[in-house]
Coordinates of C-alpha atoms and ligand atoms in Angstrom, one line a residue:
X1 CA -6.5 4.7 -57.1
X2 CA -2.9 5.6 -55.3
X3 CA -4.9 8.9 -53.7
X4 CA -7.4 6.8 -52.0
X5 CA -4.6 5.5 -49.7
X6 CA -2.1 8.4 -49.5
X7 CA -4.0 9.8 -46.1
X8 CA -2.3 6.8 -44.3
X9 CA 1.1 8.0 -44.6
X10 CA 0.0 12.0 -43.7
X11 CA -1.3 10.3 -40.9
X12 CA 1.8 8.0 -40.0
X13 CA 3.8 11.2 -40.5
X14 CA 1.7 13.0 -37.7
X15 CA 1.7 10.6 -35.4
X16 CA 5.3 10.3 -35.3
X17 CA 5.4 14.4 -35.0
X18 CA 3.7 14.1 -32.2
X19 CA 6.0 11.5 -30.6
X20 CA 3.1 8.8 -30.3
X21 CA 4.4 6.4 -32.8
X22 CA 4.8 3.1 -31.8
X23 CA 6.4 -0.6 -33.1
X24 CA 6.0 -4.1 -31.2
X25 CA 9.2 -5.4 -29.6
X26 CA 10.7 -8.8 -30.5
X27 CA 10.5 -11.0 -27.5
X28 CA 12.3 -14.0 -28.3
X29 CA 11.9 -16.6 -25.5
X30 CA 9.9 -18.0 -23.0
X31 CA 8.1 -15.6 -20.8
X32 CA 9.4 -14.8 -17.6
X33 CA 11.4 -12.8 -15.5
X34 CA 14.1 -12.9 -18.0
X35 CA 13.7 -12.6 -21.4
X36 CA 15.8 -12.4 -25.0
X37 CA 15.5 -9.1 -26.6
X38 CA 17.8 -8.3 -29.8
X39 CA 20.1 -11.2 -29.0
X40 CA 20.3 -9.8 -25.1
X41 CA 19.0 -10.8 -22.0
X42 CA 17.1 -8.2 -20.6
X43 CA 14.8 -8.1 -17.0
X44 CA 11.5 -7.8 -17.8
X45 CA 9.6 -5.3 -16.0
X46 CA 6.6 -4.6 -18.8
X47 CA 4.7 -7.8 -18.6
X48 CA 1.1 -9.1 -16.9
X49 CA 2.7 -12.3 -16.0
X50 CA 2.4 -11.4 -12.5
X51 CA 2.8 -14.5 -10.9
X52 CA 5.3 -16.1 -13.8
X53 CA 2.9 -19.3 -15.0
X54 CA 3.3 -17.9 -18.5
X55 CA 6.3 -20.0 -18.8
X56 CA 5.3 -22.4 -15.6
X57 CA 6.0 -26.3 -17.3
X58 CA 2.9 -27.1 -15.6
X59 CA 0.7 -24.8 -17.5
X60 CA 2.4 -25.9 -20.9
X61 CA 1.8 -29.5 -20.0
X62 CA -1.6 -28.9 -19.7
X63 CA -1.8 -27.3 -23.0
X64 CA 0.2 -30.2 -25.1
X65 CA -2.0 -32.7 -23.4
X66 CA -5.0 -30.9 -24.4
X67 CA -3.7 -30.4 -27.9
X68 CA -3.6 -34.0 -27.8
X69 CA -6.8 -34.8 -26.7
X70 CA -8.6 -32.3 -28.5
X71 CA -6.5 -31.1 -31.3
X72 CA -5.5 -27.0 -32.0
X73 CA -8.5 -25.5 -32.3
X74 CA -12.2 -25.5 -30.7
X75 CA -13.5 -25.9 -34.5
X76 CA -16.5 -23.7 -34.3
X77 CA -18.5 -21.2 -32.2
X78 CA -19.4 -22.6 -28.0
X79 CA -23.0 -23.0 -29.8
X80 CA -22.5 -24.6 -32.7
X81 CA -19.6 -27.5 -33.1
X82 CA -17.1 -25.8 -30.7
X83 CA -17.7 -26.5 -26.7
X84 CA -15.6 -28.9 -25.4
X85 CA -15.1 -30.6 -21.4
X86 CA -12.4 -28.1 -20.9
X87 CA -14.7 -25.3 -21.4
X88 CA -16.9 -26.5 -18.7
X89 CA -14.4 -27.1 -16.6
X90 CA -12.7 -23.7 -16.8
X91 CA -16.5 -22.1 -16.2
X92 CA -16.9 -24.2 -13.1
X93 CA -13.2 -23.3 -12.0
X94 CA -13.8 -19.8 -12.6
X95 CA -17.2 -19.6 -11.0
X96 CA -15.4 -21.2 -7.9
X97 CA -12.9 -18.7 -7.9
X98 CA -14.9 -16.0 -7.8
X99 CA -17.6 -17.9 -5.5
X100 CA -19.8 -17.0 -8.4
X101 CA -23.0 -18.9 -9.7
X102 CA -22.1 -19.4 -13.1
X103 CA -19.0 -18.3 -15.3
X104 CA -18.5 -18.0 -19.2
X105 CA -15.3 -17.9 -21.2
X106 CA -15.0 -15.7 -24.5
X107 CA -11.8 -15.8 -26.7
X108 CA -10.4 -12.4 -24.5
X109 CA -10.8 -9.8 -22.1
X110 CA -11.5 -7.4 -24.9
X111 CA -14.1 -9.3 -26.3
X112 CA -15.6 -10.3 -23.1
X113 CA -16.4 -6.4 -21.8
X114 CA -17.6 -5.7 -25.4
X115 CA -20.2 -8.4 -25.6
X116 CA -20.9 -8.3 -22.1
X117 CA -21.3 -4.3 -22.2
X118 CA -23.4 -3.9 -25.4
X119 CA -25.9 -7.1 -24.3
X120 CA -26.7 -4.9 -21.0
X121 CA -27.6 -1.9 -22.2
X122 CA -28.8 -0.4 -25.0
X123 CA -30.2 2.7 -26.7
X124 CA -32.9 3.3 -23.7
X125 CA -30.2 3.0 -21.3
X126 CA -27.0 4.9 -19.1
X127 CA -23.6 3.9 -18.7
X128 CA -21.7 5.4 -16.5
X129 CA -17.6 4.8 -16.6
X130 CA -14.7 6.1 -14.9
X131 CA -12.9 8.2 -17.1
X132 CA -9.3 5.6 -17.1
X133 CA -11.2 2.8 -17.4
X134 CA -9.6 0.0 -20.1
X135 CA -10.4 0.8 -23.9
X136 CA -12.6 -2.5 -23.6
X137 CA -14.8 -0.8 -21.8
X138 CA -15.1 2.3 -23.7
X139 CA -15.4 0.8 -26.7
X140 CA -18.0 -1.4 -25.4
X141 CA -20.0 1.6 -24.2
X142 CA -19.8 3.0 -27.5
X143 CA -21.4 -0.1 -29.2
X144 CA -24.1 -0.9 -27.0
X145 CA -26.0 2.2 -28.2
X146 CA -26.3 3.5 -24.8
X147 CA -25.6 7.6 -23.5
X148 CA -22.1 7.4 -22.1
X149 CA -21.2 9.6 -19.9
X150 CA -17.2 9.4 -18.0
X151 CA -17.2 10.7 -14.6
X152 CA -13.6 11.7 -12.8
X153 CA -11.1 8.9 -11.8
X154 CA -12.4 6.9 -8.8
X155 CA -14.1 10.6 -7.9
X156 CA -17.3 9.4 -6.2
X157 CA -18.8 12.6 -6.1
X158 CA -18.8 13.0 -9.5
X159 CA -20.6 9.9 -9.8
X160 CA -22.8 10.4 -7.5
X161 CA -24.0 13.9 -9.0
X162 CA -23.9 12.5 -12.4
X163 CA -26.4 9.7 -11.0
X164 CA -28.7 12.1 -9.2
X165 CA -28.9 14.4 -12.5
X166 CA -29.6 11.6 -15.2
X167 CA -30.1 8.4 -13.7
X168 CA -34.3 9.3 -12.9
X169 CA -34.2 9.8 -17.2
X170 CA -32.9 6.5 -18.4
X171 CA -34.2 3.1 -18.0
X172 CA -31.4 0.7 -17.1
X173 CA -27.8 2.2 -15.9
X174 CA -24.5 0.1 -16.2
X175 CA -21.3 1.4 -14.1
X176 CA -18.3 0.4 -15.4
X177 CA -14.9 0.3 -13.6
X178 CA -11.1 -1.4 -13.5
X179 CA -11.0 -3.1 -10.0
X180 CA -7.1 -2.2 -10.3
X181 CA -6.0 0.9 -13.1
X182 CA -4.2 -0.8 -16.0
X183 CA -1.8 2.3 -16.6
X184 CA -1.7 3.9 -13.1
X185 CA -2.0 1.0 -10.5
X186 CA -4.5 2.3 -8.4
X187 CA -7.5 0.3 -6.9
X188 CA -10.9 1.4 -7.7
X189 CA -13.2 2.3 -4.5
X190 CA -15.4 -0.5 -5.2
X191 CA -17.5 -0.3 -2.2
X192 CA -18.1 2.7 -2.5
X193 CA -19.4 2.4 -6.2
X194 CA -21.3 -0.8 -4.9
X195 CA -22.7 1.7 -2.1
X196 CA -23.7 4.2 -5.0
X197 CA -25.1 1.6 -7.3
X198 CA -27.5 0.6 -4.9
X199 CA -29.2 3.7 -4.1
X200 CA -29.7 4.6 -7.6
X201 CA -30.5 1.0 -9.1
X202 CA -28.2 0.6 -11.4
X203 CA -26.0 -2.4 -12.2
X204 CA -21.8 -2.7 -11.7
X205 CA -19.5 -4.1 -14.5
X206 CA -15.7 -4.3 -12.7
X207 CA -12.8 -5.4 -14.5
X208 CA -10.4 -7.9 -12.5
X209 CA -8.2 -7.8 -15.2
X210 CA -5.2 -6.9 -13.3
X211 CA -6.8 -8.4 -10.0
X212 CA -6.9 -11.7 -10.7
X213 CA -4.8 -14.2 -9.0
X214 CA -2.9 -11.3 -7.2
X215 CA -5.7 -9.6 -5.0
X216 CA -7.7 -11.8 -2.4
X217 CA -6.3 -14.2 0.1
X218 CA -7.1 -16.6 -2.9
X219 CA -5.9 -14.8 -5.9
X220 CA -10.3 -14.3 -6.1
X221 CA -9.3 -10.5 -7.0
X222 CA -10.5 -7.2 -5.1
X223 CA -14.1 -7.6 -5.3
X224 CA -13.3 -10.7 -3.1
X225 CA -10.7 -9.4 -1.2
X226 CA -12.8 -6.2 -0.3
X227 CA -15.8 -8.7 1.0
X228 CA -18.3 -7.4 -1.7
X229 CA -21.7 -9.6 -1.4
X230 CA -23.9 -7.9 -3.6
X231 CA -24.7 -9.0 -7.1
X232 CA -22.6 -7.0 -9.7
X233 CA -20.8 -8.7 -12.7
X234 CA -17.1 -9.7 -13.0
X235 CA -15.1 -9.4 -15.9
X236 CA -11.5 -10.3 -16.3
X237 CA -8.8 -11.8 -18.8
X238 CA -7.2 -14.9 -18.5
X239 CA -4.3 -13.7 -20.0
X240 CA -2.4 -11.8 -17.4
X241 CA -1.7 -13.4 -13.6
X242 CA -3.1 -16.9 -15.4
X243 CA -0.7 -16.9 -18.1
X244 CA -3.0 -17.8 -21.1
X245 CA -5.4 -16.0 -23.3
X246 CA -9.2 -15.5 -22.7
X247 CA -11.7 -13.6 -21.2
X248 CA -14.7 -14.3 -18.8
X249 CA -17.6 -13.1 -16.9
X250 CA -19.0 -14.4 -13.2
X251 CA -22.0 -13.8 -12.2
X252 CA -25.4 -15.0 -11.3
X253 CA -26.4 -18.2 -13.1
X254 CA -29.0 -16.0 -15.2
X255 CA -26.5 -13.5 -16.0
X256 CA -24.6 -16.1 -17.6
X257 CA -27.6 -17.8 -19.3
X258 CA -28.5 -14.5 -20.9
X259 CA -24.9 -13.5 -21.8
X260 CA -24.6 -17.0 -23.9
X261 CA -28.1 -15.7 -25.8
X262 CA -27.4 -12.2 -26.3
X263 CA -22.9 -11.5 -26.6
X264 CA -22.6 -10.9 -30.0
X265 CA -18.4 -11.5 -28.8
X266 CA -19.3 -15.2 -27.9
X267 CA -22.2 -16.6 -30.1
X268 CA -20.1 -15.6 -33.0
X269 CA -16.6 -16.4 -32.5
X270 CA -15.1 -19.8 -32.5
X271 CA -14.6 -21.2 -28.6
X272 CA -11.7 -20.9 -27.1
X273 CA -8.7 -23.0 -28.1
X274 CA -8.1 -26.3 -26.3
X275 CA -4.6 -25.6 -25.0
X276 CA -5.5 -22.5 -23.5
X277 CA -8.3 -23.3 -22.0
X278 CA -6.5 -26.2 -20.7
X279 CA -3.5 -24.2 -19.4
X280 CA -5.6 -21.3 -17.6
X281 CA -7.2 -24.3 -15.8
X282 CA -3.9 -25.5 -14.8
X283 CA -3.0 -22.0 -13.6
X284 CA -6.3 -21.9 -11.1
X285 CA -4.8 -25.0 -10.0
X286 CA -1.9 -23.1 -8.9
X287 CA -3.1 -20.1 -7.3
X288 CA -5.3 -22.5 -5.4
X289 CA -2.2 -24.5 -4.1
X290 CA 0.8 -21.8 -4.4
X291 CA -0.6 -18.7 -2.2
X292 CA 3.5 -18.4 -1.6
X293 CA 3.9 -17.1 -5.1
X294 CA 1.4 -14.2 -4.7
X295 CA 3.2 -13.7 -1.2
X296 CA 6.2 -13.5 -2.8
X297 CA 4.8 -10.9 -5.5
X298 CA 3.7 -8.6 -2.8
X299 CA 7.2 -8.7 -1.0
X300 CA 8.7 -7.7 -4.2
X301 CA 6.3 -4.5 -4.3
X302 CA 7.4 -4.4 -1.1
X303 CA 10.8 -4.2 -1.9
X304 CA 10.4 -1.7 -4.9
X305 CA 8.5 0.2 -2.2
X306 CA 11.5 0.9 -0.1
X307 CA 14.2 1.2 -3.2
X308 CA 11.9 3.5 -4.9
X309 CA 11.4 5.6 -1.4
X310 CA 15.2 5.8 -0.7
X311 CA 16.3 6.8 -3.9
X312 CA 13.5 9.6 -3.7
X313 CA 11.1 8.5 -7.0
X314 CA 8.0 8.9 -6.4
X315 CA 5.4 6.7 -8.0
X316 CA 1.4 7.4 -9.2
X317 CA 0.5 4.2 -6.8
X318 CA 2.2 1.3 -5.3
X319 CA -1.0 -0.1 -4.3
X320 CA -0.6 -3.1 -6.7
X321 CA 2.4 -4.7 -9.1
X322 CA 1.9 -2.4 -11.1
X323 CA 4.2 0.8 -10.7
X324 CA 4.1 4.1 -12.9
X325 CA 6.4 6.6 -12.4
X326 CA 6.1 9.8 -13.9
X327 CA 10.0 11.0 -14.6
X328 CA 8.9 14.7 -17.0
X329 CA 7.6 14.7 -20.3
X330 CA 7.8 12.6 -22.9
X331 CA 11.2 13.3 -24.6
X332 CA 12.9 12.5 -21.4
X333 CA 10.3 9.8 -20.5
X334 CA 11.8 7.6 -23.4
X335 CA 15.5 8.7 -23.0
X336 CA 14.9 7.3 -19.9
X337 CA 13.3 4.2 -21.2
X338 CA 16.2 3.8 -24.0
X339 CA 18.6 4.3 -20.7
X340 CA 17.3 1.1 -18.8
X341 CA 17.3 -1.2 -21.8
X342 CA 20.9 0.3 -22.7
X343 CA 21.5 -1.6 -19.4
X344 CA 19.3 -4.6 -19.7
X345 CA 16.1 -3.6 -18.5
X346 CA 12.6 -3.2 -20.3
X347 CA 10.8 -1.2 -18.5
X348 CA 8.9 1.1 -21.1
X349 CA 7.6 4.6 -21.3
X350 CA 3.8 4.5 -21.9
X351 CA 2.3 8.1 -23.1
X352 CA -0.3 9.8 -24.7
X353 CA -2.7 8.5 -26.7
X354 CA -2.8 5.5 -24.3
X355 CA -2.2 7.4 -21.4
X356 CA -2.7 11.4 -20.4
X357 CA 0.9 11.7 -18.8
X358 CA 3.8 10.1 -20.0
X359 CA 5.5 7.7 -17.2
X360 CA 7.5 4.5 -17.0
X361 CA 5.3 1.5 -16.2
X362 CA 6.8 -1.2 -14.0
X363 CA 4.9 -4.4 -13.2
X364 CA 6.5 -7.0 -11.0
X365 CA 6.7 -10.6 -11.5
X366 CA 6.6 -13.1 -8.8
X367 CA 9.8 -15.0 -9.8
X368 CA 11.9 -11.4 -10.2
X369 CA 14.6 -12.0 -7.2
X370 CA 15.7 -9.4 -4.8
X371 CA 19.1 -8.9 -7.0
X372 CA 16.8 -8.3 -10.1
X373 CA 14.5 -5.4 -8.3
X374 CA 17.2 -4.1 -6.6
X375 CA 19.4 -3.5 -9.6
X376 CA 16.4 -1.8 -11.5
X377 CA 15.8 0.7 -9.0
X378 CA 19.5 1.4 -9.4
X379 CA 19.4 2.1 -12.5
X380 CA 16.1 4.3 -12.3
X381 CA 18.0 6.5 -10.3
X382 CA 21.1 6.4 -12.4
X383 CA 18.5 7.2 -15.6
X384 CA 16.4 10.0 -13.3
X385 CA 19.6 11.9 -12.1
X386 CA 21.5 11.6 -16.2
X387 CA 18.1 13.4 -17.5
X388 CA 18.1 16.6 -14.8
X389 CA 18.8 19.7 -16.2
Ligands
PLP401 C1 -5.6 -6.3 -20.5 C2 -6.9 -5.8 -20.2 C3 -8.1 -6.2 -20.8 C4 -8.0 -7.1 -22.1 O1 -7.8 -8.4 -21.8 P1 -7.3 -9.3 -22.9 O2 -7.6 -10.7 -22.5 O3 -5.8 -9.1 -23.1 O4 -8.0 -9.0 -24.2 C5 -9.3 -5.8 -20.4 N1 -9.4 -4.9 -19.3 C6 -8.3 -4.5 -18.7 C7 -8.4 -3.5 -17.5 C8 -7.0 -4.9 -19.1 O5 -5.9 -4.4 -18.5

């Protein structure tokens, strides 16, 4: 029975000959900008807590009280015994946010682009994704049934060729995007696609994952902040800038109806828990009220910006918080790595599978100070320089 099983640890064993193996780390505190890791506190420079309401009393407030109210869990699926008030009232903050019609919460951003995805399209139809785009949305792809086809990152003309080849053949086509690149940090040339998606009738899925409450003279995300008026549909988590955990789509009221008839992700999974629904509310709250907090997050790119510049490291993007940095392969990518938490700094390597290069991945928090950002870039360079032949 043993031999059934013993393919696991061959597999284990080439996946740590390959360098790819991986293990969770123990945070063990409150989210923020400083955080407890094996009995240390360390900077944190890996989360998506971009604007720091992860550990924002307000947003934990709002959760207990729900609690109260409502008790730990939704009980059941949105259609059955689980949709509460606070459900509603998340969808109409959302749809407000996003100056949408309509909104709909599922349980995360992974589940949200796999239900939303595989109701779309099906085995008749095209989709269309940039070839970085978020697991979510492969994986989606890949369920729904439809012909998937990648086209280069943000490489219009690819897409365009690929759309003038096959698009006359299918019946429906999806393209799917990040609004902002989860492991790069680069912003998608949404208009552009919007541009594209017109002229060959197709539909546009973007991701605001990263986008939301950061991008936007509201914290609406790019699509917002780049002006886009035509109809497409927004996906997005609730669990990075809003410091909770969910998903959602906004988009037209119909969109929305259909989605609640047809996402396998949301007619069969329990609704969303009281206190996080409760606390992302709390968080649109803020980025309603606070605009100074996503101010303050894009001084601190700022201020990475010019460190990063002086001290000659160069970085894939700095176009949003989040700041890869590709420092050689990926021996020296996690020496690196294992050098800035030797000083009190998490700041991980990322690397293949989950990425193609190996690179550090900074994101930047709101409530990291000037002290904090500045001593990181110090020791980047200190780490860089130690690793040169
Ligand atoms: C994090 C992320 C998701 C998943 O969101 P969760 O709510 O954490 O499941 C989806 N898309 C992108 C681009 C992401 O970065």
């Amino acid at each position: 029975m043993a031999e059934a099983y013993a393919w696991i640890e061959q597999s284990l064993n080439t996946i740590r000959r390959a360098n790819w193996y991986r293990s969770p780390q123990l945070i063990a505190s409150k989210a923020g900008a400083e955080v407890i890791i094996n009995d240390r506190s360390v900077l944190m420079f890996a989360s998506n807590n971009y604007l720091g309401l992860a550990g924002d009393q307000r947003l934990i407030d709002a959760a207990i009280a729900a609690c109260q109210a409502y008790g730990t869990g939704a009980t059941g699926s949105r259609l059955v015994s689980g949709h509460l008030p606070l459900h509603q009232e998340l969808e109409q903050t959302i749809a407000n946010l996003k100056q949408t019609e309509a909104a709909l919460v599922f349980s995360s951003g992974y589940l949200a682009n796999i239900g939303t995805i595989a109701a779309l399209v099906g085995k008749r139809d095209l989709i269309l994704g940039d070839v970085y785009n978020h697991s979510c949305l492969k994986n989606g792809a890949i369920l729904s049934g439809a012909t998937v086809l990648d086209y280069g990152h943000s490489d219009l003309a690819d897409l365009g060729n690929k759309l003038a080849q096959q698009r006359s053949q299918f019946r429906r086509c999806l393209i799917t995007t990040d609004s902002v690149f989860s492991m790069d940090g680069d912003l998608a040339p949404l208009t552009e696609i919007m541009a594209l998606a017109e002229k060959y009738d197709c539909m546009v899925l973007v991701d605001e994952a990263h986008a939301t409450g950061v991008f936007g003279d509201r914290g609406a995300g790019l699509v917002n902040a780049l002006g886009i008026k035509q109809p497409l549909i927004q996906v997005g988590t609730l669990s990075k800038a809003l410091g909770s955990l969910g998903g959602y789509v906004a988009g037209s009221a119909q969109l929305i109806d259909f989605l609640r008839n047809r996402a396998a992700s949301w007619i069969y999974t329990t609704g969303l828990s009281p206190a996080d629904t409760a606390a992302a509310i709390a968080a649109i709250k803020i980025i309603n009220t606070e605009p100074e907090r996503r101010h303050q997050l894009w001084q601190n790119l700022e201020l990475l910006k010019k460190q990063l510049a002086q001290a000659n490291i160069i970085a894939i993007a700095t176009e949003s918080p989040i700041v890869a940095i590709e420092v050689g392969d990926i021996a020296t990518t996690l020496a690196i790595a294992a050098q800035l938490k030797e000083k009190g700094l998490f700041a991980p390597a990322i690397r293949p599978p989950t990425v193609p290069t190996p690179r550090i991945r900074l994101t930047l928090i709101a409530t990291h100070t000037e002290a904090q950002i500045n001593h990181l870039a110090g020791c980047l360079k200190q780490a860089v320089e130690k690793t040169k032949p």
